PDB file of C-alpha atoms in Angstrom:
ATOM      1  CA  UNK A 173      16.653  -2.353   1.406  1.00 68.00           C
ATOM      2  CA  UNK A 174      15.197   0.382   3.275  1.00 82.00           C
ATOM      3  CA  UNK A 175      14.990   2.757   0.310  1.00 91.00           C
ATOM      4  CA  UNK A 176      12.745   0.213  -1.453  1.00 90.00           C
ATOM      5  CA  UNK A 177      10.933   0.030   1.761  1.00 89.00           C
ATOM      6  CA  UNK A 178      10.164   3.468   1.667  1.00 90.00           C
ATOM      7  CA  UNK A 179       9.695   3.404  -2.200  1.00 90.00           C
ATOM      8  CA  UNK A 180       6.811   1.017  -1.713  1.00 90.00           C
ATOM      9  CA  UNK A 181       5.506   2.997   1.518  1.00 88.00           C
ATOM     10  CA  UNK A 182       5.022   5.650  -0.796  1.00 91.00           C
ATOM     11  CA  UNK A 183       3.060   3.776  -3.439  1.00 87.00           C
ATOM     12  CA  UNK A 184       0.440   3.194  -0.465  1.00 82.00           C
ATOM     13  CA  UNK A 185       0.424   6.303   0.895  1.00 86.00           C
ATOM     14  CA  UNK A 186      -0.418   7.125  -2.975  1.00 85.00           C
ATOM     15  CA  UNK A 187      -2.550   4.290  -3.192  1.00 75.00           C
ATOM     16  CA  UNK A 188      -4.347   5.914   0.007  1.00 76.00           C
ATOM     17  CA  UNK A 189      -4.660   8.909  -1.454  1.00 79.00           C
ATOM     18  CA  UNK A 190      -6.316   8.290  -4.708  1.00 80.00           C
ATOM     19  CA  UNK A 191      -7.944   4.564  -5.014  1.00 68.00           C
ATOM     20  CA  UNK A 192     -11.191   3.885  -3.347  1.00 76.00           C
ATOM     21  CA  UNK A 193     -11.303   2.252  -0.354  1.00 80.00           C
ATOM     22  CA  UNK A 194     -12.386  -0.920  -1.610  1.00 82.00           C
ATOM     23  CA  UNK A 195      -8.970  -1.025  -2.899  1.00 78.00           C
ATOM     24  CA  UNK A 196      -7.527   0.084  -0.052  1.00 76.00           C
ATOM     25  CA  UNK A 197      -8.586  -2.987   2.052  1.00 84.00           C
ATOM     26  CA  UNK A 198      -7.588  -5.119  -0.750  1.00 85.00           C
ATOM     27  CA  UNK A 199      -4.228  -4.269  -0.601  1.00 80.00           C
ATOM     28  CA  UNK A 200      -4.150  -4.157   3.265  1.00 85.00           C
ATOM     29  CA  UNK A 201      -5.003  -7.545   3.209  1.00 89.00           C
ATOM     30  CA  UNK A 202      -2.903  -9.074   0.753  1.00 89.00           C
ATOM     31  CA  UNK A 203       0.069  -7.617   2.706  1.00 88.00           C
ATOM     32  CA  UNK A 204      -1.358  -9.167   5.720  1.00 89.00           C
ATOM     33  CA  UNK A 205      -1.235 -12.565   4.009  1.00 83.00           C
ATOM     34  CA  UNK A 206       2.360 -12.133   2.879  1.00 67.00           C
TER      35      UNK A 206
END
C-alpha cells in the first residue's frame, strides 16, 4: 500500500515538474473529488 502511495506521489511530483499548470490544477482537482 504505501509503496504504491509513494509510486503515485512520484508521478505528481513528475507531473509537477514537466506538465503545464493547467494540468496541474486538473489533476489537483480530480483528486480532490475522489
Amino acid at each position: 500500500m504505501r509503496t504504491k502511495y509513494l509510486n503515485y506521489l512520484n508521478i505528481v511530483v513528475n507531473l509537477v515538474h514537466t506538465a503545464h499548470p493547467t494540468v496541474i490544477f486538473i489533476v489537483y482537482f480530480a483528486t480532490l473529488q475522489k
